[in-house]
Amino acid sequence: MGTDVTYVEKPPHVDPVRMRHITDEALLAELGVTSVAQARPWRRRDPVWPRPRPEDVAEADRLVGTEVDFLDKGHGRSRLYGFHYLRWMMPLVSAYAQTGDPRYAREWDRFFRQWYAGRDLVEGDWPGLDVVWYSLGVASRSMHVTRALAVFGTEPALSDACWLEMTKTVVGGARWAAEEHDEFRHGNWQFATVCELLHVARVFADLPESGQWAEVARARILEHLERDVREDGGHHERSPGYHGMCLGGVQRAASVDPDLVAHPRFRAMHDWLASLTTSGGWVPHLQDSGVVWPAEMMRTGEELLGEPVVPVKGSHALEDSAYTIFRSGTLHTVINHGPYIGHELEPHSHHAALDFVSSGWGVPLAWEAGGPPSYDDPGYYDWFQATRGHNTLLVPGEDYAEDRRAARDLFHAGEHVDVFAGHHHGYRARHDRRIVFVRTEPSYWLITDEIDAEAIWLIHGTSPWVEHGPGHASSQGPGLLVVPAQPPDEVTFGSGPARMPDPATATAPYGEIHSLGLRRRDGRFTVAVFPFQDVPPEVQVSPPAIRVDGVTDTFTAHGWARDGLAEHWGGR
């Protein structure tokens, strides 16, 4: 599979009328029973559920008695679709599983029957894309409703009418998905949908149609593992969040079809997440991703694989996904040198290349905008996706080309020093960047950039920048000290929203990141970036020598030396 696949998914072509109007009698006949009472003891046939969370009880209590307008476009153009996934109702299921309190089942019944009665009336604002009958809507609701069917199965507070409507929703969705996805299409929509289709086919194995559902689903899943997952295990959209969504789908499918576990890409998808996981336990929010906390997914994967998933030690490259990773102790850096990737509706790639993020001591150090709270967010295009929200060069007044032809020219993982060099053509002039990571303590990064244009060298920290000696430092530690070798023509500051991972709670609420910009008319930059836990180190930056905490390093075009230690790397 090429690394620069682009595509446009065709709009849904299956008429959903037949799926919308399954009669109660026909459903019971297909289930092989004559009454709802006979059908309701049905239990889900696989063990992989999200584990109940204690905090779900409080969230369920907040839902009790609330009124919801399922037709309200005030949810937002994109959020309206997500609202109809019904994930927001799942705390009721989790709370019932933990407490057995029937009021949670009654509230689910009330919400779901209201949704079912009005689902044909919902109108969205994405042209040609039905809010209810589209791939992710069908798949996501099925995941949630099948769990609710299992948990509430024999609870009298859930009415027979609701049970029938829930079951018809799952069966009708499976019919739609099997017809809609009769051929391969790139992207997370189809991948996630056919994984859920296989799950439903195995759970409802007694239905006459289940064999055909399983045949379609398994064929598509195998195609996605071969054509939509890169050899290094990364989903081709290069977004950890969407990778996790697809991996979760494959895990769900493998829980009912264990043969999928033997596919080498199944294991590789877990290894990919492990490679990107920081010492704080999260995966950075690269591209349109949220911050990913992979621990639960890794536990599920290890249960299915029957063995632990162990991350690669030290620095290494995810060749096919075009991410290079520096890792030493608590410090972790990810460098992006990949292509802009298309998508079914809107691309999840950002307008940046040779950008990087770093973390240490369990917190972000050099951070970036990441994915938005919603694709309806007013800052989606001019902050979250934009070049200025990333740690790279910004050329003022130039639009960033999608066909950026980014490439890595050098990767050296040495005994003391790691080196990345790469280039891209996102601007009219070629941008070259080299990042040297001095792994031997005191550790730091030396970043060199060249472009034949006036440019701003950008880095974003998690606290405001203050002047410190020859450069600028984060006002709070852990943080960074940024020291340019040549004085900039201008120093600029800014800020914007970004998710901030909190290892104590495994959450990432939105906070503010602070940008430091170094403008130079000649487009030439040499900048040393020093991490610190409490207070900035004392440094002198005068290449070829850099002095930090009493230690002097000497750099050449292809080498580094310190106190009798030396290392060389190739390259131009």
C-alpha positions as a printed Julia matrix, in Angstrom:
572×3 Matrix{Float64}:
   0.0     0.0    0.0
   1.33    3.43  -0.88
   1.96    5.99   1.81
   0.07    8.75   0.03
  -3.32    7.14  -0.61
  -6.07    9.65  -1.23
  -9.68    8.87  -1.99
 -13.24   10.05  -1.76
 -15.82    7.62  -0.43
 -18.96    7.34  -2.49
 -22.1     8.47  -0.69
 -24.28    5.73   0.83
 -26.11    3.97  -1.99
 -28.34    1.53  -0.14
 -31.99    2.48   0.26
 -32.63    2.1    3.99
 -36.45    1.82   3.73
 -36.44   -1.99   4.09
 -34.21   -1.72   7.14
 -36.42    0.89   8.78
 -39.58   -1.19   8.67
 -38.91   -4.58  10.19
 -42.14   -5.83  11.72
 -42.2    -7.31  15.19
 -43.64  -10.55  13.86
 -40.95  -10.91  11.17
 -38.18  -10.26  13.7
 -39.46  -12.85  16.16
 -39.84  -15.35  13.35
 -36.24  -14.79  12.29
 -35.13  -15.24  15.89
 -37.0   -18.55  15.94
 -39.37  -17.63  18.79
 -43.04  -16.8   19.09
 -42.89  -14.19  21.86
 -40.65  -11.46  23.22
 -40.51  -13.32  26.53
 -38.76  -16.2   24.78
 -36.3   -13.9   23.06
 -35.3   -11.6   25.9
 -33.03  -13.97  27.84
 -30.67  -13.75  24.86
 -27.17  -12.92  25.96
 -24.27  -11.51  24.06
 -21.86  -14.24  23.04
 -18.57  -12.47  23.6
 -16.86  -11.09  26.72
 -15.32   -7.88  25.38
 -17.2    -4.91  26.83
 -15.91   -1.61  28.1
 -15.34   -2.26  31.79
 -17.85   -0.38  33.99
 -16.47    2.82  35.49
 -17.56    4.06  38.93
 -17.88    7.61  37.58
 -20.59    6.41  35.18
 -23.07    6.2   38.06
 -22.87    9.94  38.7
 -23.16   10.64  34.98
 -26.21    8.38  34.75
 -27.8    10.2   37.67
 -27.38   13.47  35.77
 -29.21   11.96  32.8
 -32.22   10.81  34.83
 -35.19   13.07  34.12
 -33.52   15.19  31.46
 -35.36   16.07  28.27
 -33.68   15.63  24.88
 -34.61   16.97  21.46
 -33.22   14.47  18.97
 -34.08   16.74  16.04
 -32.29   19.82  17.39
 -29.67   21.07  14.93
 -28.19   23.07  17.77
 -26.0    20.05  18.49
 -23.85   21.25  15.56
 -23.37   20.2   11.95
 -20.97   17.37  12.79
 -21.96   16.78  16.4
 -25.54   16.01  15.37
 -24.21   12.84  13.73
 -22.23   11.88  16.81
 -25.21   12.61  19.05
 -27.17    9.93  17.19
 -24.48    7.34  17.89
 -26.18    7.29  21.36
 -22.9     6.89  23.19
 -24.0     9.61  25.62
 -26.65    7.16  26.91
 -24.13    4.46  27.84
 -23.56    5.61  31.46
 -27.1     4.31  32.09
 -25.99    0.84  30.99
 -22.8     0.98  33.03
 -24.63    2.27  36.12
 -27.22   -0.52  35.9
 -24.46   -3.12  35.49
 -22.88   -1.84  38.71
 -25.99   -1.23  40.81
 -28.92   -3.19  39.36
 -31.1    -0.11  39.92
 -34.08   -0.4   37.5
 -34.45    3.36  37.13
 -31.45    3.37  34.8
 -33.2     0.84  32.54
 -36.37    2.95  32.6
 -34.43    6.03  31.53
 -32.76    4.11  28.71
 -36.21    2.91  27.62
 -37.55    6.49  27.59
 -34.62    7.91  25.62
 -34.37    5.06  23.14
 -38.07    4.93  22.29
 -38.06    8.69  21.74
 -35.06    8.33  19.42
 -36.63    5.42  17.52
 -39.91    7.29  16.98
 -38.15   10.31  15.53
 -35.18    8.83  13.68
 -36.77    9.15  10.23
 -37.34   12.87  10.84
 -33.72   13.81  11.6
 -32.14   16.14   9.04
 -28.44   16.92   8.8
 -26.48   19.62   7.03
 -23.84   17.47   5.32
 -25.11   17.17   1.73
 -26.12   13.63   0.82
 -25.18   12.15   4.2
 -28.09   10.77   6.22
 -27.66   11.34   9.96
 -28.96    7.9   10.94
 -28.18    5.7    7.95
 -24.5     6.18   7.42
 -21.58    3.94   8.25
 -20.34    5.25  11.6
 -23.84    5.91  12.85
 -24.97    2.38  12.08
 -21.81    0.81  13.54
 -21.59    2.93  16.68
 -25.23    2.5   17.64
 -24.92   -1.23  17.13
 -21.96   -1.41  19.53
 -23.89    0.46  22.21
 -27.29   -1.16  21.66
 -25.97   -4.74  21.65
 -24.35   -4.08  25.01
 -27.57   -2.57  26.34
 -29.51   -5.6   25.11
 -27.19   -7.88  27.06
 -27.16   -5.83  30.27
 -30.89   -4.97  30.33
 -31.99   -8.27  28.76
 -34.33   -9.57  31.48
 -34.87   -6.33  33.42
 -38.66   -5.7   33.61
 -38.1    -1.92  33.68
 -37.04   -2.18  30.02
 -40.27   -2.66  28.09
 -40.81   -5.37  25.5
 -41.53   -2.61  22.98
 -38.11   -1.05  23.62
 -36.39   -4.44  23.44
 -37.94   -5.05  20.03
 -36.98   -1.6   18.75
 -33.41   -2.06  19.98
 -33.12   -5.44  18.3
 -34.63   -4.14  15.06
 -32.1    -1.29  15.14
 -29.2    -3.75  15.3
 -30.61   -6.16  12.7
 -31.67   -3.4   10.32
 -28.26   -1.78  10.65
 -26.54   -5.07   9.85
 -28.67   -5.51   6.73
 -27.81   -1.98   5.63
 -24.09   -2.39   6.33
 -23.84   -5.69   4.45
 -25.35   -4.14   1.33
 -23.59   -0.79   1.63
 -20.13   -2.3    2.04
 -20.17   -4.82  -0.77
 -16.77   -3.63  -2.0
 -13.59   -2.27  -0.42
 -13.25    1.43   0.35
 -10.31    2.99   2.2
 -10.88    4.67   5.52
 -11.94    4.29   9.1
 -15.68    4.44   8.29
 -15.83    1.15   6.46
 -13.17   -0.5    8.63
 -15.06    0.18  11.88
 -18.42   -0.68  10.31
 -17.48   -4.1    8.94
 -15.82   -5.03  12.25
 -19.12   -4.38  14.0
 -20.98   -6.21  11.23
 -18.93   -9.34  11.9
 -19.6    -8.97  15.61
 -23.36   -8.77  15.02
 -23.23  -11.71  12.6
 -21.63  -13.91  15.27
 -23.84  -12.66  18.1
 -27.01  -13.2   16.01
 -25.7   -16.4   14.47
 -29.16  -17.98  14.42
 -30.54  -15.4   12.01
 -30.86  -16.64   8.4
 -28.9   -13.61   7.12
 -26.01  -13.9    9.57
 -23.89  -16.11   7.34
 -24.03  -13.62   4.5
 -23.25  -10.75   6.91
 -20.21  -12.63   8.21
 -18.97  -13.39   4.7
 -19.14   -9.73   3.65
 -17.67   -8.46   6.9
 -14.77  -10.88   7.07
 -13.78  -10.2    3.45
 -13.72   -6.45   4.08
 -11.8    -6.79   7.37
  -9.08   -8.85   5.72
  -8.87   -6.3    2.91
  -8.47   -3.48   5.43
  -5.77   -5.34   7.32
  -3.86   -5.75   4.07
  -4.65   -2.46   2.31
  -5.61    0.03   5.03
  -3.08   -0.89   7.71
   0.55   -0.11   6.97
   3.25   -2.71   7.42
   4.39   -1.06  10.66
   0.86   -1.49  12.03
  -0.42    2.08  11.68
  -3.79    2.82  10.14
  -3.15    4.67   6.92
  -4.74    7.95   8.1
  -1.84    8.29  10.59
  -4.09    9.5   13.42
  -3.73    7.65  16.76
  -7.37    8.31  17.64
  -8.75    6.82  14.44
  -6.16    4.04  14.61
  -7.52    3.23  18.07
 -11.08    3.25  16.77
 -10.16    0.77  14.05
  -8.11   -1.39  16.43
 -10.99   -1.45  18.89
 -13.22   -2.64  16.05
 -10.81   -5.38  15.07
 -10.54   -6.49  18.7
 -14.33   -6.65  18.9
 -14.44   -8.71  15.71
 -11.6   -10.97  16.88
 -13.4   -11.65  20.15
 -16.06  -13.54  18.16
 -13.78  -14.69  15.29
 -10.44  -15.67  16.88
  -8.83  -16.5   13.53
  -8.32  -12.75  13.02
  -5.82  -12.71  15.89
  -3.38  -14.72  13.79
  -3.17  -12.03  11.13
   0.23  -10.28  11.52
  -1.32   -6.82  11.19
  -3.47   -7.51  14.26
  -0.37   -7.71  16.43
   1.33   -4.88  14.51
  -1.56   -2.49  15.25
  -0.91   -2.97  18.98
   2.84   -2.54  18.54
   2.25    0.75  16.72
   0.36    2.23  19.66
   2.96    0.92  22.1
   5.7     2.67  20.12
   3.95    6.02  20.39
   3.07    5.72  24.08
   4.93    8.19  26.31
   6.25    7.68  29.83
   3.05    9.37  31.02
   0.94    6.58  29.54
  -0.64    8.48  26.65
  -0.21    8.66  22.9
   0.12   12.25  21.57
  -2.8    13.8   19.71
  -1.18   13.71  16.27
  -3.26   14.86  13.29
  -7.01   15.0   14.09
  -6.6    12.77  17.12
  -7.46   13.17  20.73
  -4.96   12.14  23.38
  -5.13    8.32  23.43
  -4.83    6.35  26.67
  -4.06    2.86  25.33
  -3.79    0.84  28.55
  -7.29   -0.67  28.39
  -6.94   -1.44  24.69
  -3.55   -3.04  25.32
  -5.01   -5.23  28.07
  -7.74   -6.4   25.72
  -5.17   -7.05  22.99
  -2.96   -9.04  25.33
  -5.94  -11.15  26.38
  -6.73  -11.91  22.74
  -3.08  -12.45  21.74
  -2.29  -14.5   24.81
   0.97  -12.65  25.34
   2.18   -9.19  26.38
   2.66   -6.29  23.97
   6.11   -4.89  24.7
   7.09   -1.52  23.14
  10.3    -1.2   21.18
  13.08    0.04  23.44
  15.0     3.14  22.51
  14.67    5.29  19.42
  13.23    3.82  16.26
  11.27    4.63  13.11
   7.74    3.76  12.1
   8.83    3.54   8.48
   5.52    3.2    6.69
   3.61    5.63   8.9
   6.4     8.24   8.56
   6.86    8.95  12.25
  10.31    8.88  13.85
  10.53    8.36  17.61
  13.32    9.4   19.96
  13.1     7.71  23.36
  15.48    7.91  26.3
  14.44    7.5   29.9
  11.47    9.73  30.55
  12.01   11.81  27.37
   9.93   10.94  24.3
   9.81   12.74  20.94
   7.69   12.05  17.86
   8.62   13.68  14.53
   6.06   13.78  11.71
   7.37   13.48   8.16
   4.39   11.94   6.45
   1.9    12.81   3.72
  -1.44   14.52   3.73
  -4.1    11.76   3.69
  -7.61   11.95   2.27
 -10.78   10.84   4.02
 -14.41    9.91   3.37
 -15.74   13.35   4.27
 -12.95   15.66   5.46
  -9.23   14.81   5.77
  -7.83   14.25   9.24
  -4.31   15.3    8.24
  -2.9    18.61   9.47
  -1.08   21.24   7.43
   2.33   20.61   8.95
   5.38   18.46   8.31
   8.7    18.01  10.11
   6.77   19.08  13.2
   7.41   17.32  16.48
   6.05   16.84  19.98
   8.02   15.92  23.08
   7.28   14.93  26.65
   9.17   14.17  29.82
   8.54   13.47  33.51
   5.01   12.38  32.62
   3.92   15.7   31.09
   4.04   17.38  27.66
   7.02   19.64  26.98
   6.75   20.72  23.33
   3.08   20.32  22.53
   0.74   21.13  19.64
  -2.89   21.92  18.91
  -3.95   18.34  18.16
  -7.54   17.48  17.37
 -10.48   19.85  18.05
 -13.26   19.38  20.61
 -15.58   19.1   17.61
 -15.25   19.44  13.86
 -17.75   22.28  14.25
 -15.2    24.23  16.33
 -14.6    27.68  14.82
 -10.84   27.21  15.23
 -10.71   23.86  13.45
  -9.17   25.16  10.22
  -7.15   28.16  11.37
  -5.69   26.66  14.57
  -6.05   22.91  15.06
  -5.32   21.94  11.45
  -3.21   24.98  10.62
   0.58   25.13  10.49
   0.67   27.71  13.28
  -0.62   25.15  15.78
   2.47   22.95  15.31
   6.17   22.95  16.14
   7.64   23.65  12.72
   8.44   26.56  10.38
   5.68   28.95   9.36
   6.11   31.03   6.21
   3.88   34.1    6.67
   1.49   34.82   3.82
   1.86   31.42   2.12
  -0.76   28.71   1.97
   0.46   25.24   2.85
   0.3    22.76  -0.04
  -1.45   19.44   0.58
   0.99   17.66  -1.75
   3.92   18.44   0.52
   6.16   15.53  -0.55
   7.61   15.16   2.94
  10.47   12.72   3.34
  13.02   11.57   5.87
  16.58   11.81   4.57
  18.43   10.39   7.58
  17.73    8.46  10.76
  20.56    7.56  13.09
  19.86    5.83  16.42
  23.24    5.82  18.09
  24.8     5.04  21.43
  24.79    8.65  22.63
  23.03   10.68  19.95
  19.95   10.21  17.73
  19.58   12.19  14.51
  16.69   12.9   12.18
  16.95   14.85   8.93
  14.13   15.46   6.49
  12.53   17.88   4.07
   9.17   18.83   2.59
   7.69   20.99  -0.19
   4.63   22.37   1.59
   5.82   25.87   0.69
   7.16   27.19  -2.6
  10.67   26.8   -1.21
  11.92   23.51   0.19
  12.17   23.29   3.98
  15.03   21.19   5.41
  15.19   20.27   9.09
  17.68   18.33  11.19
  17.0    17.34  14.81
  19.87   15.99  16.9
  18.79   14.44  20.19
  21.67   14.21  22.64
  20.55   11.2   24.62
  23.47   11.05  27.03
  22.62   13.33  29.98
  22.36   16.24  30.13
  19.96   15.59  27.26
  18.61   18.15  24.81
  17.66   18.72  21.17
  19.59   20.77  18.62
  17.33   21.77  15.72
  18.58   23.23  12.44
  16.22   24.6    9.76
  16.76   26.07   6.31
  14.29   27.56   3.86
  14.77   30.23   1.21
  12.06   32.48   2.59
  11.33   34.64   5.57
  10.04   32.26   8.23
   8.96   31.92  11.84
  10.39   29.06  13.9
   7.55   27.89  16.17
   7.44   25.92  19.41
   4.54   25.56  21.84
   4.93   25.0   25.56
   2.47   24.36  28.35
   3.14   27.59  30.28
   3.9    31.17  29.23
   7.43   31.96  28.03
   9.74   34.25  29.97
  13.15   35.61  29.08
  15.95   33.54  30.53
  19.58   34.29  29.79
  20.18   34.01  26.04
  16.73   32.6   25.3
  13.23   31.97  26.63
  12.08   29.4   29.16
   8.77   27.95  30.26
   7.58   29.85  33.3
   6.78   26.61  35.08
   8.54   23.26  35.2
   8.68   20.71  33.82
   9.31   22.77  30.72
  11.78   23.89  28.09
  14.56   26.41  27.67
  14.81   27.56  24.03
  18.05   29.22  22.95
  18.72   30.3   19.34
  22.33   30.33  18.14
  21.65   33.43  16.04
  19.46   36.25  17.37
  16.08   36.42  15.63
  14.84   39.52  13.85
  11.7    39.35  15.98
  10.28   37.27  18.83
   6.51   36.6   18.79
   4.14   35.07  21.3
   0.7    33.54  21.08
  -1.58   30.94  22.58
  -4.37   28.55  21.72
  -6.37   25.61  23.07
  -5.07   22.05  23.23
  -5.8    18.91  25.2
  -3.54   18.57  28.24
  -3.01   14.97  29.39
  -3.34   14.27  33.1
  -1.78   10.89  33.99
  -3.36   10.93  37.45
  -6.87   10.72  35.97
  -6.07    9.39  32.47
  -7.98   12.31  31.0
  -6.99   15.2   28.75
  -9.14   18.28  29.31
  -8.58   21.33  27.15
  -6.15   23.91  28.41
  -3.91   26.51  26.8
  -0.58   26.11  25.05
   1.79   29.02  24.52
   3.66   29.64  21.3
   7.13   31.1   20.98
   8.02   32.36  17.5
  11.49   33.29  16.26
  11.3    35.23  12.99
  14.27   35.45  10.61
  14.28   37.02   7.17
  16.95   34.61   5.89
  15.05   31.47   6.91
  18.11   30.0    8.7
  17.75   28.73  12.27
  19.87   26.81  14.74
  18.02   26.4   18.03
  18.91   24.37  21.13
  15.99   23.14  23.23
  16.76   22.03  26.79
  14.24   20.13  28.94
  14.15   20.84  32.65
  12.15   19.47  35.54
  12.33   22.33  38.06
  14.57   25.21  36.93
  16.21   25.93  33.55
  19.84   24.85  33.19
  22.71   27.25  32.68
  23.72   27.08  29.03
  25.85   28.69  26.36
  24.96   28.11  22.72
  27.68   29.12  20.27
  28.01   26.41  17.62
  29.95   24.34  17.08
  30.03   24.27  20.9
  27.15   24.01  23.33
  27.76   24.14  27.07
  25.1    22.91  29.48
  25.45   22.29  33.23
  29.24   22.44  32.99
  29.48   19.95  30.1
  30.65   21.03  26.64
  29.45   19.33  23.45
  31.0    19.94  20.06
  29.09   19.41  16.84
  30.18   18.98  13.24
  28.03   18.44  10.19
  28.09   14.7   10.86
  29.27   14.23  14.4
  29.12   14.96  18.13
  31.77   14.81  20.85
  31.84   15.22  24.64
  34.64   14.49  27.14
  36.24   11.71  25.14
  32.93   10.37  23.82
  32.24   10.74  20.12
  29.63    9.69  17.62
  29.28   10.12  13.88
  26.37    9.81  11.49
  26.07    9.88   7.74
  24.06   12.24   5.57
  24.49   15.29   3.48
